[in-house]
Tab-separated table of C-alpha atoms and ligand atoms in Angstrom:
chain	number	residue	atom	x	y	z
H	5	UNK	CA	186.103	50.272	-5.911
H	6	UNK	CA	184.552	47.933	-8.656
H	7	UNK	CA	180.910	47.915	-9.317
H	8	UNK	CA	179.570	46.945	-5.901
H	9	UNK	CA	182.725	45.311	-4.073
H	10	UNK	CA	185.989	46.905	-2.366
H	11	UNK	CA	189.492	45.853	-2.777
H	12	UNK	CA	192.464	46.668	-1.207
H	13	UNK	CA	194.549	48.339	-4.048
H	14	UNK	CA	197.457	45.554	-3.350
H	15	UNK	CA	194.686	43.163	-5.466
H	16	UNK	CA	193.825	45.892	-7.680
H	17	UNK	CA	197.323	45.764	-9.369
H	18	UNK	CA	197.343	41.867	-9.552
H	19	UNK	CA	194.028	41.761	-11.195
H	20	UNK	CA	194.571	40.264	-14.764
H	21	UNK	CA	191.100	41.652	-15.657
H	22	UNK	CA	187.849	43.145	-15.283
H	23	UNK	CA	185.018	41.024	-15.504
H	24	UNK	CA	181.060	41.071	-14.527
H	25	UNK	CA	180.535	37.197	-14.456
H	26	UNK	CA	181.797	35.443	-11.729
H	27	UNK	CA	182.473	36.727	-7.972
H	28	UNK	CA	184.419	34.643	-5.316
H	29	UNK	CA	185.269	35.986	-1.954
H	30	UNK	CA	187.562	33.295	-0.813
H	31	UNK	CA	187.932	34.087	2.501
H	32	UNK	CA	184.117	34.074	3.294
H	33	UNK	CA	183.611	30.854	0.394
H	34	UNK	CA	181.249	33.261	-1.531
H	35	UNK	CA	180.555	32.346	-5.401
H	36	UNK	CA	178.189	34.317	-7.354
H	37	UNK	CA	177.173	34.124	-11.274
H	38	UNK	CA	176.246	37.513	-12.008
H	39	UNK	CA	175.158	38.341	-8.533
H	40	UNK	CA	173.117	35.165	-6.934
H	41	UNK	CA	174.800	32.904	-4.988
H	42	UNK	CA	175.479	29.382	-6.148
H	43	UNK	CA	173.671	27.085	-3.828
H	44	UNK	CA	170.465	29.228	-4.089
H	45	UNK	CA	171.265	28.359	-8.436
H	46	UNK	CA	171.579	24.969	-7.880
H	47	UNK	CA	169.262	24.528	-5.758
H	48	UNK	CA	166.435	26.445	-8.098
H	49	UNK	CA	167.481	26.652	-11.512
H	50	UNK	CA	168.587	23.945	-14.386
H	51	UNK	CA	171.774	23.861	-16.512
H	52	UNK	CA	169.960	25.715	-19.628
H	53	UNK	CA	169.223	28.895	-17.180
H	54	UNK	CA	172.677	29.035	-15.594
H	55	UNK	CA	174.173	28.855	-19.008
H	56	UNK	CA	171.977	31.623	-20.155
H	57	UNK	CA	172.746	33.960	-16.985
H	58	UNK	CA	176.260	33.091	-17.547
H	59	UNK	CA	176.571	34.067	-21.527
H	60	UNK	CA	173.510	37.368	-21.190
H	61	UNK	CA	173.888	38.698	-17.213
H	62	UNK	CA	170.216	38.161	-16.217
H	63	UNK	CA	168.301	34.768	-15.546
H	64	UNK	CA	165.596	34.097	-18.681
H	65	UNK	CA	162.199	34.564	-18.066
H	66	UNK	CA	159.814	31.242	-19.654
H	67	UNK	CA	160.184	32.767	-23.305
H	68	UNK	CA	163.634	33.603	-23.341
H	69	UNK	CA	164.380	29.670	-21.815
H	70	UNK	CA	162.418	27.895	-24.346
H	71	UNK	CA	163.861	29.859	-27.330
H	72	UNK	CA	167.453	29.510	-25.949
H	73	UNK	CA	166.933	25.719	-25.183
H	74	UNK	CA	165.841	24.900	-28.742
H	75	UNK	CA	168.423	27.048	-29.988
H	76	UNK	CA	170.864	24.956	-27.917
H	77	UNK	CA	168.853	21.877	-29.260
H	78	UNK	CA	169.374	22.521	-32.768
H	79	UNK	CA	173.226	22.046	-32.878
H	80	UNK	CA	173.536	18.917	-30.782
H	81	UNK	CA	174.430	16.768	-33.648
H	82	UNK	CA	178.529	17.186	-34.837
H	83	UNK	CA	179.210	16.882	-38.687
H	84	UNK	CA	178.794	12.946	-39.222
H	85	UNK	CA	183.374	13.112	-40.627
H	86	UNK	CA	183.959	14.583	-36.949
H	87	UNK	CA	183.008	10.642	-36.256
H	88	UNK	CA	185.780	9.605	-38.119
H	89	UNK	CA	188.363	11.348	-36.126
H	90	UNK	CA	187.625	8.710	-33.273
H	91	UNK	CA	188.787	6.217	-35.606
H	92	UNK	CA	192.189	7.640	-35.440
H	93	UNK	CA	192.731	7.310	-31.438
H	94	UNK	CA	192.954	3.881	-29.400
H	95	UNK	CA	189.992	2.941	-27.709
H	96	UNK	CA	191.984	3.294	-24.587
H	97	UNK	CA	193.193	6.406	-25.490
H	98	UNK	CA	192.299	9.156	-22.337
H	99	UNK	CA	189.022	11.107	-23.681
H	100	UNK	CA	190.306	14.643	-22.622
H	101	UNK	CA	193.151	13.546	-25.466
H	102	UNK	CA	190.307	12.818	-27.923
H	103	UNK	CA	188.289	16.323	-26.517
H	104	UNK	CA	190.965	18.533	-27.195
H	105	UNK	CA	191.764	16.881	-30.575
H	106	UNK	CA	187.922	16.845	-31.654
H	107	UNK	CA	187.063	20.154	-30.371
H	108	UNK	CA	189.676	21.878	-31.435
H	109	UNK	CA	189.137	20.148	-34.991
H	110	UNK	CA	185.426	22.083	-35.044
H	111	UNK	CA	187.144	24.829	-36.221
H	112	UNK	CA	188.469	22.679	-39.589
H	113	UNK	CA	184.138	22.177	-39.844
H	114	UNK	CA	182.342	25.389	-39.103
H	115	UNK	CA	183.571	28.543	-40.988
H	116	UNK	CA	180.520	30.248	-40.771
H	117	UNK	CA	181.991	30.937	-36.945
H	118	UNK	CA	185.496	31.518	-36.647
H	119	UNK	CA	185.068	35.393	-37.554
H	120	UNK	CA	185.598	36.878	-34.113
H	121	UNK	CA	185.028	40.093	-35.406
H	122	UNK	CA	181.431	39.096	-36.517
H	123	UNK	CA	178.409	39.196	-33.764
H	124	UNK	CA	176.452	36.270	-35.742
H	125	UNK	CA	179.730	34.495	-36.326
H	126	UNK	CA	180.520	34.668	-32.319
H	127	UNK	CA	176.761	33.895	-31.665
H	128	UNK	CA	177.101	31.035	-33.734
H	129	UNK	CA	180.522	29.128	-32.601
H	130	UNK	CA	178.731	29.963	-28.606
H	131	UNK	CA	176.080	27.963	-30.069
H	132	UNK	CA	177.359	25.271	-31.063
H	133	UNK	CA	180.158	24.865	-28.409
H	134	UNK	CA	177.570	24.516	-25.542
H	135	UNK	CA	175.686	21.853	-27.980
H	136	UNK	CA	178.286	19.869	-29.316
H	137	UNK	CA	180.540	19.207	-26.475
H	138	UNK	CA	178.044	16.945	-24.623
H	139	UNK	CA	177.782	14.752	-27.801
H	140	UNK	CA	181.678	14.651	-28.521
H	141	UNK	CA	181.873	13.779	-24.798
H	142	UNK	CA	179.542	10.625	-24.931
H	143	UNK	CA	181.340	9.791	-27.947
H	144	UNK	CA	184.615	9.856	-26.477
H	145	UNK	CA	183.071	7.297	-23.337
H	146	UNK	CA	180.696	5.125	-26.328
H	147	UNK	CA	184.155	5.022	-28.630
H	148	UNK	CA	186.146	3.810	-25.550
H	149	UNK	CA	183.524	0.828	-24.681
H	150	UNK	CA	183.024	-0.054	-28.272
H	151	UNK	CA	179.724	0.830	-28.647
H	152	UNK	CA	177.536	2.720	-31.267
H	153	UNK	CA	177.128	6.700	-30.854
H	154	UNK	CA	173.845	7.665	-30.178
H	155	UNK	CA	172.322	10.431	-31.744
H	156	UNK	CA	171.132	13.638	-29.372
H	157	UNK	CA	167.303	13.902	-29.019
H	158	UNK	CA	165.264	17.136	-29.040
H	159	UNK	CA	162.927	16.325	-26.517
H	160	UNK	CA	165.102	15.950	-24.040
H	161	UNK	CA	166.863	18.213	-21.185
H	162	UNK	CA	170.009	18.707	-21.202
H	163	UNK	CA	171.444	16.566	-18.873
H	164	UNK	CA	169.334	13.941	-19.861
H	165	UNK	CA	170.116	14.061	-23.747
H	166	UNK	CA	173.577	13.779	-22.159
H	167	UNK	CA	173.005	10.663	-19.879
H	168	UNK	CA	171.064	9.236	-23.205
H	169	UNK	CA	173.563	9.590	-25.525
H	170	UNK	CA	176.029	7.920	-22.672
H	171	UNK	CA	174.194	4.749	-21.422
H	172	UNK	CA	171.410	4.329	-24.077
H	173	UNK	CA	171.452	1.322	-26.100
H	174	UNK	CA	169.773	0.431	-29.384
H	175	UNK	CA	168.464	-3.187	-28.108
H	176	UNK	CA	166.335	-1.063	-25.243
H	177	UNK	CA	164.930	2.298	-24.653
H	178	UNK	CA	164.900	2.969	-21.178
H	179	UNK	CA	164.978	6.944	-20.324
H	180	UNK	CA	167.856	7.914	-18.080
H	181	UNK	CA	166.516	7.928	-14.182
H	182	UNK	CA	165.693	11.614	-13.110
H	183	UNK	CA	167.278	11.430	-9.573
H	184	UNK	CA	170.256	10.830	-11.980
H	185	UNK	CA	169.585	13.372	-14.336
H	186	UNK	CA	168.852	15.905	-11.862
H	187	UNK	CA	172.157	14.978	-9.915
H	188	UNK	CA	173.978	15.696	-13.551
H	189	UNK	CA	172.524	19.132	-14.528
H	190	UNK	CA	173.633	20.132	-11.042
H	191	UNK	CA	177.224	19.205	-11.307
H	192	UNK	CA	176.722	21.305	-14.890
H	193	UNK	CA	175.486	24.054	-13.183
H	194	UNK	CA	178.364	23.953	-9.807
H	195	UNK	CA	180.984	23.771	-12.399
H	196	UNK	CA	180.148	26.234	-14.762
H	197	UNK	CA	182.426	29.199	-14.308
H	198	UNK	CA	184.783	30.573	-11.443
H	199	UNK	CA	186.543	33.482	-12.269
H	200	UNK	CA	190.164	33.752	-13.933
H	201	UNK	CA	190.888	29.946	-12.794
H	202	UNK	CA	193.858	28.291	-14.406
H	203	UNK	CA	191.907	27.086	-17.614
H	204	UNK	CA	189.840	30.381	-18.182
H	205	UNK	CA	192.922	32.429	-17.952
H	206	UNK	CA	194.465	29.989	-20.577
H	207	UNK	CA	191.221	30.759	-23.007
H	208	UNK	CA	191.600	34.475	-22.613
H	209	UNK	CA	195.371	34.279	-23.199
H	210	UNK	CA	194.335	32.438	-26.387
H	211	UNK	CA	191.614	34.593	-27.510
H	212	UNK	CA	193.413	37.402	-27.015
H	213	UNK	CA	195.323	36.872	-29.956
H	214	UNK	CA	192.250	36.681	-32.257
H	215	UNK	CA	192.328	32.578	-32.147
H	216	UNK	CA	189.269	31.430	-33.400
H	217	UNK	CA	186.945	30.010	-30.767
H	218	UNK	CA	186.951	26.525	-31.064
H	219	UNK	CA	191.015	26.666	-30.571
H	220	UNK	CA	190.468	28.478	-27.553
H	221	UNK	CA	188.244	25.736	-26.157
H	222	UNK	CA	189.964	23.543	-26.648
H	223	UNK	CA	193.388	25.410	-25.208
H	224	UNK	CA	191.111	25.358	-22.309
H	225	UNK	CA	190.169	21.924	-22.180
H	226	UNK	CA	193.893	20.855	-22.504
H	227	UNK	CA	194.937	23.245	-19.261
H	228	UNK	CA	192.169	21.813	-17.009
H	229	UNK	CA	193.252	18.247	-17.476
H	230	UNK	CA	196.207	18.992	-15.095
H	231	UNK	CA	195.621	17.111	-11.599
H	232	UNK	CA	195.972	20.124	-10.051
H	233	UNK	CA	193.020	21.643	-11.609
H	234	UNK	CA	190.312	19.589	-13.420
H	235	UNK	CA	191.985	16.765	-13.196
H	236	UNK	CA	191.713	16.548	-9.296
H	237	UNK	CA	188.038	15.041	-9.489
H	238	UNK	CA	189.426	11.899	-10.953
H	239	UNK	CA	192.804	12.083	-8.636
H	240	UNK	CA	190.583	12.704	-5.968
H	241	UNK	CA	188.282	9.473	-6.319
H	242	UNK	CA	191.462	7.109	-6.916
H	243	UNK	CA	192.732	8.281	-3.873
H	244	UNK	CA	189.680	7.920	-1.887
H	245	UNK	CA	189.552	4.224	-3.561
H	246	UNK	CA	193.513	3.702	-2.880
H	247	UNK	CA	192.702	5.046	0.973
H	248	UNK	CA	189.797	2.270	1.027
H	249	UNK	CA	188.922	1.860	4.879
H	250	UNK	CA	188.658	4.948	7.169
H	251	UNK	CA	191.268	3.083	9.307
H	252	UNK	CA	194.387	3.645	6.382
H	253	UNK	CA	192.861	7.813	6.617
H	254	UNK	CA	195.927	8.371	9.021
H	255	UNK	CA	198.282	7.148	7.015
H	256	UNK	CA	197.642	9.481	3.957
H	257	UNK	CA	196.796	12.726	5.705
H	258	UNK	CA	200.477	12.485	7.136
H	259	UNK	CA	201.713	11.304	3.639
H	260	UNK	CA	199.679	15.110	2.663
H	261	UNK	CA	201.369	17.021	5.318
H	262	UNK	CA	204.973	15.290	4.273
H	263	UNK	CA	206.974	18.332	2.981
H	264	UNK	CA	209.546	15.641	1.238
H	265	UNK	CA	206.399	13.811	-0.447
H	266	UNK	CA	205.125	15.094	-3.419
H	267	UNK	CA	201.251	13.524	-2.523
H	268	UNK	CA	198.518	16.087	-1.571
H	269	UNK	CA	195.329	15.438	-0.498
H	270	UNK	CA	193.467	15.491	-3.710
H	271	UNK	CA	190.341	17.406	-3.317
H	272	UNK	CA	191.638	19.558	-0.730
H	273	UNK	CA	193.050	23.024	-0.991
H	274	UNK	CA	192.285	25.752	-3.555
H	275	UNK	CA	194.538	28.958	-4.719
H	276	UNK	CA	191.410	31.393	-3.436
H	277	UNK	CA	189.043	29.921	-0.982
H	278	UNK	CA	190.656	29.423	2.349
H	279	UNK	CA	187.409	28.601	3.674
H	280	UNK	CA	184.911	25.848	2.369
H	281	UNK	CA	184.323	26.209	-1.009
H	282	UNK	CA	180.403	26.763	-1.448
H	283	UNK	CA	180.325	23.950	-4.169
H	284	UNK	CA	181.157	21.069	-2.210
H	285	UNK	CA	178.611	22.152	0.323
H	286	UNK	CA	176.116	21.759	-2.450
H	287	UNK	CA	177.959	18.483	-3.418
H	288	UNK	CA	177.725	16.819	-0.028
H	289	UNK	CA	174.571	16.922	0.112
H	290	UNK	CA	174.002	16.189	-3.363
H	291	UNK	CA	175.943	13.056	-2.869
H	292	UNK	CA	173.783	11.560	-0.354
H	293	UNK	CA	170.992	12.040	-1.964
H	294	UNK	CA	172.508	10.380	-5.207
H	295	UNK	CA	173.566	7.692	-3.223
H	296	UNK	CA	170.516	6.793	-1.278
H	297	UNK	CA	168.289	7.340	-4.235
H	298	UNK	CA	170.940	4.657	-5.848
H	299	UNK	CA	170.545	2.137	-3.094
H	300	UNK	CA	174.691	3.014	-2.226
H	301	UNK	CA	173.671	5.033	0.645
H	302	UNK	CA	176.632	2.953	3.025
H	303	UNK	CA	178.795	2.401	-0.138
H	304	UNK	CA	182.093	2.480	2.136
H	305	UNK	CA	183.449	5.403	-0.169
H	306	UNK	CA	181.187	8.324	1.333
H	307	UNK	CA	182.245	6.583	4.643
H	308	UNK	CA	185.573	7.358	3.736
H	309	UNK	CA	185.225	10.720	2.312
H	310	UNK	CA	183.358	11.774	5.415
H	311	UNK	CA	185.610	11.103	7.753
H	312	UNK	CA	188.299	12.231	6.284
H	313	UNK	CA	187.008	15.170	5.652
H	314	UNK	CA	186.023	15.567	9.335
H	315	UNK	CA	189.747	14.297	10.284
H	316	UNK	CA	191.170	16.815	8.124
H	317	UNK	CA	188.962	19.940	8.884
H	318	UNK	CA	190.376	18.879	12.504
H	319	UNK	CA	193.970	18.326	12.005
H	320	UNK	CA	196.394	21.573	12.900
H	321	UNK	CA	198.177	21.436	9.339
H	322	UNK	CA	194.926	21.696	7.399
H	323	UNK	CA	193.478	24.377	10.093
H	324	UNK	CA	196.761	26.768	10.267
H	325	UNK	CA	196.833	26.296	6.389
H	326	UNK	CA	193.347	27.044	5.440
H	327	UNK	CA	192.958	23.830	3.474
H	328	UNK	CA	189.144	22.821	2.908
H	329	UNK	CA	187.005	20.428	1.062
H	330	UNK	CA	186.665	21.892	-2.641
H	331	UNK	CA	184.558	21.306	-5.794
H	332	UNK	CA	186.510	18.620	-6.608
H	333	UNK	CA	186.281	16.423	-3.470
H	334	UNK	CA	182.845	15.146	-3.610
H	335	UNK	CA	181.781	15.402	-7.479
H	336	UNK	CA	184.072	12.039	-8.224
H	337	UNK	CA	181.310	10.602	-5.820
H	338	UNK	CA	178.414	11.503	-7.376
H	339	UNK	CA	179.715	10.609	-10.782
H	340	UNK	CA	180.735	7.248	-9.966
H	341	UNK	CA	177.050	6.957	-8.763
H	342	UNK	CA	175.683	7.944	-12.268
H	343	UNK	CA	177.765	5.152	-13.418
H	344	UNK	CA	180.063	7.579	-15.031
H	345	UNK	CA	183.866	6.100	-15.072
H	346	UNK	CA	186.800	7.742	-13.220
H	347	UNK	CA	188.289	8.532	-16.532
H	348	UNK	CA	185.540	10.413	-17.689
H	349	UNK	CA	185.845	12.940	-14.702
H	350	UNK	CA	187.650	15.890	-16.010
H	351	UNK	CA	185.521	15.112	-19.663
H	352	UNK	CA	182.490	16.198	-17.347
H	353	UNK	CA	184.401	19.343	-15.687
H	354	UNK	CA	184.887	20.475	-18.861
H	355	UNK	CA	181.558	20.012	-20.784
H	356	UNK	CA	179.806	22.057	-17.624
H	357	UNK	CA	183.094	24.723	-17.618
H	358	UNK	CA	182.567	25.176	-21.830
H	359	UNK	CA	179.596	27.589	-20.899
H	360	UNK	CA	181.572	29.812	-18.563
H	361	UNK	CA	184.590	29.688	-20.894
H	362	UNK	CA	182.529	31.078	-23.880
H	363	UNK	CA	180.945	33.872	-21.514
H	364	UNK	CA	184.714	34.794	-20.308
H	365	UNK	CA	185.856	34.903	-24.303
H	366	UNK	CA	182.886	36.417	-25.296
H	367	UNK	CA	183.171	39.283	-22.486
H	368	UNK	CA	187.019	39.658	-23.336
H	369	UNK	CA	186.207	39.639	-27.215
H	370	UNK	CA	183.291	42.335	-26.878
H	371	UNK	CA	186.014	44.442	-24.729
H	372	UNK	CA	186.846	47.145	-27.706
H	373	UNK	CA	190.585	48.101	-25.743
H	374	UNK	CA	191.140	44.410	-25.124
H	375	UNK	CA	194.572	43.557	-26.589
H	376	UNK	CA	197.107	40.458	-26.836
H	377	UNK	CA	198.059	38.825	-23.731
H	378	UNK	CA	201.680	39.405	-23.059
H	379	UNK	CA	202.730	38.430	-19.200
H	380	UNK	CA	206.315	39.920	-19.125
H	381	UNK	CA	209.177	38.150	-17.025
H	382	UNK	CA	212.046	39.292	-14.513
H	383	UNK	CA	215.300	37.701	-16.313
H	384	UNK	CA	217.545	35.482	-13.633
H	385	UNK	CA	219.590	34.097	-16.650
H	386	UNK	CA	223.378	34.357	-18.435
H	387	UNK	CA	224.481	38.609	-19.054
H	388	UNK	CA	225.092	38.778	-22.613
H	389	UNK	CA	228.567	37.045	-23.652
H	390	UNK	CA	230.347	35.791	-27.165
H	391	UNK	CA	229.594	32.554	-28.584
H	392	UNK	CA	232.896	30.441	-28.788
H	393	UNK	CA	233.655	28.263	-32.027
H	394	UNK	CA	232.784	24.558	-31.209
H	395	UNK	CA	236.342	23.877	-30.721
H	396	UNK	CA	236.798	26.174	-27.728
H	397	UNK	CA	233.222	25.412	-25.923
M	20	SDX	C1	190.079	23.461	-9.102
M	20	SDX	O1	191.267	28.195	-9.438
M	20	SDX	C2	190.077	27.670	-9.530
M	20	SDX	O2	189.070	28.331	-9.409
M	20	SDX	C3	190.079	26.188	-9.790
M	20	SDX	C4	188.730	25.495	-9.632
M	20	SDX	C5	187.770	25.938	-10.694
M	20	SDX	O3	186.552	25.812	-10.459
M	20	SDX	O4	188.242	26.299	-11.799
M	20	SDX	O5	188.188	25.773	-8.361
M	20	SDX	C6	188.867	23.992	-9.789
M	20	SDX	O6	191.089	23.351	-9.732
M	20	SDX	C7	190.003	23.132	-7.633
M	20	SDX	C8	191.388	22.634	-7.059
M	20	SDX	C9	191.501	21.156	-7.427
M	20	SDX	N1	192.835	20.636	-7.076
M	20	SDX	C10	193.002	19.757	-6.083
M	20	SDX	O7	192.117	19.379	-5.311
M	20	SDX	C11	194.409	19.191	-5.993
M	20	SDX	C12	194.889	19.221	-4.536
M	20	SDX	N2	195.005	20.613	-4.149
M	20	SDX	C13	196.349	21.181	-4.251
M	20	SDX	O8	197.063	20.737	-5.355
M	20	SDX	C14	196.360	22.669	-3.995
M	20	SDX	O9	195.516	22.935	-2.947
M	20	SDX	C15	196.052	23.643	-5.116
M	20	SDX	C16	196.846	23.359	-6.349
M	20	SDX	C17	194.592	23.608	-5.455
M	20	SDX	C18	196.447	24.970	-4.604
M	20	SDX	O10	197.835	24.883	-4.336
M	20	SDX	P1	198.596	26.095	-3.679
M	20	SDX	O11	198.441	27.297	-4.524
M	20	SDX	O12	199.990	25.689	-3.311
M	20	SDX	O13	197.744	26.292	-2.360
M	20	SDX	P2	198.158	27.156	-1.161
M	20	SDX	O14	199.138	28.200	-1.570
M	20	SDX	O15	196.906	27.576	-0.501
M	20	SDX	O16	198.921	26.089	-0.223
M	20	SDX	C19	199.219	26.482	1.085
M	20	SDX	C20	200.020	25.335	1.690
M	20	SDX	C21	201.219	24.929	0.838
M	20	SDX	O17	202.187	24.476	1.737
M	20	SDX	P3	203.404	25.539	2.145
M	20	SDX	O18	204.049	25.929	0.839
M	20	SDX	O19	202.715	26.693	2.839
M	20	SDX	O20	204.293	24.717	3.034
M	20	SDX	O21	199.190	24.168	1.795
M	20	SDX	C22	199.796	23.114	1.083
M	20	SDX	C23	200.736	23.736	0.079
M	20	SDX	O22	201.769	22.815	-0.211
M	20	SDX	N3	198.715	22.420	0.411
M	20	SDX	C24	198.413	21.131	0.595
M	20	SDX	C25	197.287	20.902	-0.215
M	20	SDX	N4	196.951	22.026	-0.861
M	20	SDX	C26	197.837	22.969	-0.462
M	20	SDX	N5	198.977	20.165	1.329
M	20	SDX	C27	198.395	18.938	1.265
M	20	SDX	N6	197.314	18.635	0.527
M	20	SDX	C28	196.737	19.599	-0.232
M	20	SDX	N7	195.674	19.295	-0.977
């Protein structure tokens, strides 16, 4: 037993940890932060009061929001030689290359917060991760199209100082459109944390040995990119492009179910829900509203998404193998209808996920038994034997 939940002690000895953050029952499609279920967060919270459930383990009440928000606020800006690092990349280089060079290079800027072992210095880099990485992630979309950074502004939410510093433009001030804005700090708040996933197994590994935060990030940022992970969202809308016409949806789910080709249906499929994954519920219905609100509402892609998610939801393969819609499959939709490109995908998964990273490393840290990762192996290789002179070998 653990806390309130029961597990069967065969997933009691492959637990890596313990944790109090994040709950998924994948067979149901249950996801809670700290106890209340995700669409019931989405659907009445912002970004700002997820994050602060996720990092303190209770929702803030009016106070406690405003002073975390302008605490959040006042470390938007990055050190104005983190700029120059751009300089260094191509402006078609990917932007999670740039993100996990630039984030990972906050460590070279802010030594008042790589002491682990220091409350205010782990306060501090938390701070500043869950303020900066929006900023470095406009400037890795503004460096790509050539244009100016734009500086954060204090007035604004969130998601909207994000969408500002992405589409704003020093010839004209027009305010990002709320429908859009609204749409953003949802995906935030549906991507925020879930569980010991691939990436936030890969930032406690890494904290575990007493890396500094910012590495750990950024070790994180690196391990989502992966298309089978982070990376999907932006797999997932090329292939819903590629597919084009419901009528060429046959074609690819037997291309998916294809033992001999490598191709999975991207967006599909996820290592613990085996039933729909409560996010892209949310997302569905997110993305026709984004879309209508957008004047896209027939846009032929939700056409095609649609129906092949009903195709697939009917097909035997996907049924006998539990494979269902996941977090990924929709998102790509609603982000193209922001205007953000496909490329910039995972750069989004990641900002939202840097929240629920820092509560998993901060929870881990703040553990006073926790010690260095160290998976072990079963050996398959050589038994010992001489080396031969180069002669003989
Ligand atoms: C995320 O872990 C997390 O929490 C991750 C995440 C998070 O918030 O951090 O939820 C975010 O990463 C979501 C997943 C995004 N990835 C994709 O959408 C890529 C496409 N999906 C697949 O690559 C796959 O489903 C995985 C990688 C997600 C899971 O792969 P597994 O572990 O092999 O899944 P499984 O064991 O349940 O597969 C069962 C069978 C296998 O076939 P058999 O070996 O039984 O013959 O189903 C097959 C798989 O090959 N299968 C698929 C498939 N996904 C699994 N076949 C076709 N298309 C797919 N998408």
């Amino acid at each position: 037993k653990s806390g309130v939940f029961t597990y069967d002690p065969g997933f009691m000895s492959t637990a890596s940890c313990e944790s109090k953050i994040t709950y998924i029952d994948g067979g149901k499609g249950i996801l809670l932060y700290r106890g209340y279920p995700i669409d019931q967060l989405a659907d009445q919270c912002d970004f700002m009061e997820v994050s602060y459930l996720l990092l303190n383990g209770e929702l803030p009440n009016a106070a406690q929001k405003t002073e975390f928000v302008d605490k959040i606020n006042n470390h938007t800006m990055v050190h104005e030689q983190l700029a120059t690092f751009f300089r260094g990349f191509r402006r078609d280089a990917h932007p999670m290359a740039i993100m996990v060079g630039v984030v990972g290079a906050l460590s070279a800027f802010y030594h008042d917060s790589l002491d682990i072992n220091n409350p205010e210095h782990r306060e501090r880099s938390a701070t500043r991760l869950i303020a900066k990485v929006p900023t470095i992630a406009a400037m890795c979309y503004r460096y790509s199209m050539g244009h100016p950074f734009v500086y954060p502004r204090n007035e604004m939410s969130y998601a909207e100082n994000f969408l500002h510093q992405m589409f704003s433009m020093p010839s004209h001030d027009d305010k990002p459109d709320p429908v859009l804005v609204k749409a953003m700090d949802r995906i935030f708040t549906l991507h925020a944390d879930h569980e010991q996933n691939c990436s936030t197994s890969t930032v406690r590994l890494a904290g575990s040995s007493g890396a500094n935060p910012f590495a750990c990030i950024a070790a994180g940022i690196a391990s989502l990119w992966g298309p089978a992970h982070g990376g999907a969202n932006e797999a997932c809308l090329r292939m819903l492009n590629e597919i084009g016409d419901v009528s060429r949806i046959p074609e690819f789910i037997s291309k998916a179910k294809d033992k001999s080709d490598p191709f999975r249906l991207m967006g599909f499929g996820h290592r613990v829900y085996k039933n729909f994954d409560p996010r892209a519920k949310v997302m569905r219905e997110s993305a026709h509203e984004v879309l209508s609100a957008t004047g896209k509402a027939d846009d032929p892609i939700l056409k095609v998404a649609m129906e092949l998610e009903k195709i697939a939801l009917e097909d035997p393969y996907f049924v006998e193998k539990k494979l269902y819609p996941n977090v990924d499959f929709y998102s790509g939709i609603i982000l193209q209808a922001i205007g953000i490109p496909t490329n910039m995908f995972t750069v989004i998964f990641a900002l939202a996920r840097t929240v629920g990273w820092v509560a998993q490393w901060s929870e881990m840290i703040a553990e006073p038994t926790q010690k260095i990762g160290r998976p072990r192996q079963l050996y398959t290789g050589e038994s010992e034997r001489p080396v031969k002179p180069i002669e003989q070998r």
